[in-house]
Short mmCIF file of C-alpha atoms and ligand atoms in Angstrom, two decimals:
data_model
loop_
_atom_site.label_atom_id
_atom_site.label_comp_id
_atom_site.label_asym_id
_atom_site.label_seq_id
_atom_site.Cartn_x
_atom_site.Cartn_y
_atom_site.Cartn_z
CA UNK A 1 16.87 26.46 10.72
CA UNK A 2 18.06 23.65 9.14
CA UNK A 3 15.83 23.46 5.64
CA UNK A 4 16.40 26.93 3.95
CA UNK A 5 12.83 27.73 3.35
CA UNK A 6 13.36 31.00 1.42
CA UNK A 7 12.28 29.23 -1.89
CA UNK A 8 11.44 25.73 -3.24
CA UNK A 9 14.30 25.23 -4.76
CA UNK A 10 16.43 25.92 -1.99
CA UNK A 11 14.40 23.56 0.23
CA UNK A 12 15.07 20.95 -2.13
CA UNK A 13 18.45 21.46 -2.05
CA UNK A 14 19.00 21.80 1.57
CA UNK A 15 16.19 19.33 2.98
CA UNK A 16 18.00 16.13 3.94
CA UNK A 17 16.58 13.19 6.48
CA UNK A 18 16.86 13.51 10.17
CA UNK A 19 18.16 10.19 11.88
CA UNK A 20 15.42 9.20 13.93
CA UNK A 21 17.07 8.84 17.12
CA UNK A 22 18.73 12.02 16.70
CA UNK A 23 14.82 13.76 16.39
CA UNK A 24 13.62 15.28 19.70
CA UNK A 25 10.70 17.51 20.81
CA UNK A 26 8.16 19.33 19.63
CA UNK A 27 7.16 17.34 17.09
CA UNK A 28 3.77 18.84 15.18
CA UNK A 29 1.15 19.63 16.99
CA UNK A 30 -2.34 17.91 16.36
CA UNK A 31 -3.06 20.45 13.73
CA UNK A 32 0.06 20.71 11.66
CA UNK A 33 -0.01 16.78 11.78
CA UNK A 34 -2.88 16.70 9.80
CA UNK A 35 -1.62 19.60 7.09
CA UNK A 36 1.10 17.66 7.16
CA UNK A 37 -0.37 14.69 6.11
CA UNK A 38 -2.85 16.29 3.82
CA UNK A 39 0.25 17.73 1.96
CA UNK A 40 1.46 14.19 1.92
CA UNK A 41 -1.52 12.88 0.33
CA UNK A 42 -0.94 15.50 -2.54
CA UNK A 43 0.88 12.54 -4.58
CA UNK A 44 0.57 11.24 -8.07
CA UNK A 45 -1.32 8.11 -7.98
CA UNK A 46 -2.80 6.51 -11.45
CA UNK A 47 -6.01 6.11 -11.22
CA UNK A 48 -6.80 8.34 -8.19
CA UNK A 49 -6.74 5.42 -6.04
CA UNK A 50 -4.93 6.58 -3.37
CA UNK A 51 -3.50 2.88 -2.47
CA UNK A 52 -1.74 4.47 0.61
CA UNK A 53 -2.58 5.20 4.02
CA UNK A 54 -1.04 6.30 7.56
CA UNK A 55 -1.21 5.55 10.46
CA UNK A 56 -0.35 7.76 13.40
CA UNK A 57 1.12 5.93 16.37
CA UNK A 58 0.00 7.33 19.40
CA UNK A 59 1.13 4.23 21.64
CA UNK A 60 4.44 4.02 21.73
CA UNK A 61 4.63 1.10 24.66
CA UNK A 62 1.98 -0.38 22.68
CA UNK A 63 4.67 -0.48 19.29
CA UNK A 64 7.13 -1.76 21.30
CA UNK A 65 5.24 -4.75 23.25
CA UNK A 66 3.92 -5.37 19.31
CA UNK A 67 7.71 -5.57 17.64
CA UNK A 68 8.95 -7.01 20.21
CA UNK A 69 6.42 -9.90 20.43
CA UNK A 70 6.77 -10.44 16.32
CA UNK A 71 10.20 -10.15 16.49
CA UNK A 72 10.39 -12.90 19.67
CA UNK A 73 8.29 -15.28 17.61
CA UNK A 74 10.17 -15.47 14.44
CA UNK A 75 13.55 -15.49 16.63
CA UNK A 76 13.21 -17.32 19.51
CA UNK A 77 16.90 -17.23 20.67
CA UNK A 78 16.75 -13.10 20.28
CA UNK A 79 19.43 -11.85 22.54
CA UNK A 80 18.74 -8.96 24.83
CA UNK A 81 20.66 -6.80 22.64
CA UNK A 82 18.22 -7.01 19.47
CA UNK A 83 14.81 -6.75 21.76
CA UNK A 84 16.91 -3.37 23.07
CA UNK A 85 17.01 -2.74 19.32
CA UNK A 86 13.73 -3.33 18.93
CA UNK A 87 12.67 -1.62 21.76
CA UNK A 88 14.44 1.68 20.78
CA UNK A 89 13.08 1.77 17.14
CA UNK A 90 9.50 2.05 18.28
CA UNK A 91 10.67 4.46 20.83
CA UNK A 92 12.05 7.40 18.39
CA UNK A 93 11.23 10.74 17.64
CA UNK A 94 8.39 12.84 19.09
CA UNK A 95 5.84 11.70 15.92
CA UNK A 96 5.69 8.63 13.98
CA UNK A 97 3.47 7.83 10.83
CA UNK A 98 3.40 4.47 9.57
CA UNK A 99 3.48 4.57 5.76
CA UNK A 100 0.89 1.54 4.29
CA UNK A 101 0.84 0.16 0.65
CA UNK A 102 -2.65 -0.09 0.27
CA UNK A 103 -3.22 -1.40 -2.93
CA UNK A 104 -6.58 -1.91 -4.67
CA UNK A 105 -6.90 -5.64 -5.96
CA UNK A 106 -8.69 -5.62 -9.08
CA UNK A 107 -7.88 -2.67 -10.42
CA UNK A 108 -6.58 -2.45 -13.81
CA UNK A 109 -3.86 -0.24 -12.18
CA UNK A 110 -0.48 -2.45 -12.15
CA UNK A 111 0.25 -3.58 -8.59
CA UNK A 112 3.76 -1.81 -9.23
CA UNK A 113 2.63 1.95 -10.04
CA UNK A 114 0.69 1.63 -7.13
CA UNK A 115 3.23 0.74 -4.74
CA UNK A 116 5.66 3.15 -6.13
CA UNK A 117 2.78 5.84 -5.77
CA UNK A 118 2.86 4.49 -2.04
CA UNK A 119 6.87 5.08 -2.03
CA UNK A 120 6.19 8.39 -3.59
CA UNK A 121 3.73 9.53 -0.37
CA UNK A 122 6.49 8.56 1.76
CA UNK A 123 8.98 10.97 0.07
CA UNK A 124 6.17 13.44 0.28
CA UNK A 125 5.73 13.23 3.74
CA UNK A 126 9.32 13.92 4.37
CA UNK A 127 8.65 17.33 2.32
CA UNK A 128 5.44 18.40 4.04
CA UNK A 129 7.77 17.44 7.62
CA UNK A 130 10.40 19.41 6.08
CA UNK A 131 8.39 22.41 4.87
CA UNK A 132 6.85 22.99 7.85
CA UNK A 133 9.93 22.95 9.75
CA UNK A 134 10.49 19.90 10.98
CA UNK A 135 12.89 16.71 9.82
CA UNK A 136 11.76 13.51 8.96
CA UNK A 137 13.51 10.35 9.03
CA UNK A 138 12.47 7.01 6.64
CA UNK A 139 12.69 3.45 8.05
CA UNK A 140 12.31 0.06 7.11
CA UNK A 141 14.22 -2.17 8.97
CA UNK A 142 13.19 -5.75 10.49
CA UNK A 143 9.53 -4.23 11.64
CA UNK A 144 8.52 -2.99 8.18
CA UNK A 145 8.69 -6.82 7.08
CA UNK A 146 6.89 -8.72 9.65
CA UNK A 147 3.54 -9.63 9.03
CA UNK A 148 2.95 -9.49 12.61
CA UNK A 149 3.82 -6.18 13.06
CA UNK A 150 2.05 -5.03 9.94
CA UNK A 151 -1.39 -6.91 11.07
CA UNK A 152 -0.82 -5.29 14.51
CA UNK A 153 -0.95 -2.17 13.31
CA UNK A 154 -4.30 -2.76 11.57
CA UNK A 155 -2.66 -3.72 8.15
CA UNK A 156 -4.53 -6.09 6.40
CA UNK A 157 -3.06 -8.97 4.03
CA UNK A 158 -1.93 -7.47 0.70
CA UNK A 159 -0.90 -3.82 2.67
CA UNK A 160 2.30 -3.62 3.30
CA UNK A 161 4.78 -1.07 5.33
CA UNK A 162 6.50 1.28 3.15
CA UNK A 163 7.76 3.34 5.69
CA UNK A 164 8.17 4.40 9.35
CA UNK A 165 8.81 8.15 9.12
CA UNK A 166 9.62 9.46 12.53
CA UNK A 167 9.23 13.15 12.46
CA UNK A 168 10.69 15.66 15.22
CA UNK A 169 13.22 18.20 15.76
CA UNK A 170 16.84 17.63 15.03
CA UNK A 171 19.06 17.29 17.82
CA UNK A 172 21.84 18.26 16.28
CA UNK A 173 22.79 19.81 12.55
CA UNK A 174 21.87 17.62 9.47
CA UNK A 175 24.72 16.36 8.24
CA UNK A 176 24.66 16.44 4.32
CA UNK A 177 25.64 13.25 2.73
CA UNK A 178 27.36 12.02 -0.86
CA UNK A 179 25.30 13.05 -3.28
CA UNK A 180 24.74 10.93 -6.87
CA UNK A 181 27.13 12.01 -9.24
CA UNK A 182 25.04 13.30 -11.63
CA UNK A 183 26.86 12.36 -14.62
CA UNK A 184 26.26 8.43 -13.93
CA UNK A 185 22.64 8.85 -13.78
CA UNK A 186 21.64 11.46 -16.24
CA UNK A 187 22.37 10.92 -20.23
CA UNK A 188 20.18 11.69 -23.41
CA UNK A 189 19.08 9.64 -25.57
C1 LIG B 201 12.60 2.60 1.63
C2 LIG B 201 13.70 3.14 2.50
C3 LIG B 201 14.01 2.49 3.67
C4 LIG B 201 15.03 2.93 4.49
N1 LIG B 201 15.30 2.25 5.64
C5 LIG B 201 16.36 2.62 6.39
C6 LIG B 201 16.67 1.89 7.56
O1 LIG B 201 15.98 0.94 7.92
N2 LIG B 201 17.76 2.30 8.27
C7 LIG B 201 18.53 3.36 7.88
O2 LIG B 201 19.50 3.67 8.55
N3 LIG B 201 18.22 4.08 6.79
C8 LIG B 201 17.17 3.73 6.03
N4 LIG B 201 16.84 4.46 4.92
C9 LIG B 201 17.68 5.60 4.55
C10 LIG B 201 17.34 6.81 5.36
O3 LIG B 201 16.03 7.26 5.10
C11 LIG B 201 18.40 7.87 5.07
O4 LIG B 201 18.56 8.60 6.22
C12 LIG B 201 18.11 8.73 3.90
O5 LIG B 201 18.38 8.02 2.72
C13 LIG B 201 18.92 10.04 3.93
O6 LIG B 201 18.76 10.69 2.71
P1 LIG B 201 18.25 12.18 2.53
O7 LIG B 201 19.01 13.06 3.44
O8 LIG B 201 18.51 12.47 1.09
O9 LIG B 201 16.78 12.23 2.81
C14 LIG B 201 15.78 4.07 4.12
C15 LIG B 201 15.46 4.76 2.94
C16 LIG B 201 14.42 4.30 2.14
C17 LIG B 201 14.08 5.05 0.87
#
């Protein structure tokens, strides 16, 4: 097992991202997808807003044919190495949520807090993953920018990606990685 689930502090200690391309089957079933997303969608948000949403992709081909095309329009000289690119991000992992910013315009609720609440259902996602035994992995990258992509996957104007988190199983051990040092980051004041 690679998150030690025998209490919440050691998962927090131990989780750590999966690199998407390094995620393989099973990914959740139906059922733990959505208790996996419910957890999720346990997140502070001011105002109970919930200016987040995500979007399962199902359609993989369908991702790919929709970066690609976005990503051919904005660069028209694209080699065939960056469509390959481009073509291998939508292909990752067994699962894949899209992560929206869905923020409510007119609401008295800065536009920041609720895009951080959006970042904040991201990171909660990769717990619920994480806590039910699989890894998740957090992605931006060229696709998360395009408004073309964004549209395509039903995003309307003023949503924006905040993540793709492709969930699976890890191929291979989770490599931990440098860690803050804590004295450069914490102080009292
Ligand atoms: C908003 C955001 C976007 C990211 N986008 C990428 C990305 O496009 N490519 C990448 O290699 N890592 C990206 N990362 C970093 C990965 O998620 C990375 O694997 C992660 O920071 C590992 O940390 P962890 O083990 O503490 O979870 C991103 C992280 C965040 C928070």
């Amino acid at each position: 097992m690679f998150n030690d689930l025998s209490s919440p502090a050691a998962f927090l200690a131990t989780r750590r991202s999966g690199k998407p391309r390094d995620l393989a089957a099973p990914g959740p079933d139906d059922a733990t997808l959505a208790r996996m997303l419910e957890l999720a969608a346990r997140t502070p948000d001011h105002g109970k807003l919930a200016p987040w949403r995500f979007v399962i992709v199902d359609d993989r081909d369908r991702l790919a044919a929709l970066i690609i095309e976005a990503y051919r329009a904005e660069r028209p000289g694209a080699s065939a190495t960056e469509i390959a690119a481009m073509d291998q991000f939508a292909r990752q992992a067994p699962t894949l949520v899209v992560v929206l910013s869905s923020p409510r315009a007119g609401s008295h609720i800065p536009l920041f807090e609720q895009e951080m609440s959006a970042g904040a259902a991201c990171m909660n996602l990769l717990h619920a993953a994480g806590a039910l035994g699989f890894a998740a992995g957090w992605l931006t990258g060229w696709p998360a920018f395009s408004d073309a992509v964004r549209g395509g996957l039903g995003g309307a104007a003023g949503e924006r990606i905040v993540g793709f988190v492709f969930i699976g199983t890890p191929g291979r051990a989770l490599e931990e990685r440098p860690r803050p040092d804590m004295d450069k980051i914490v102080c009292r004041w």
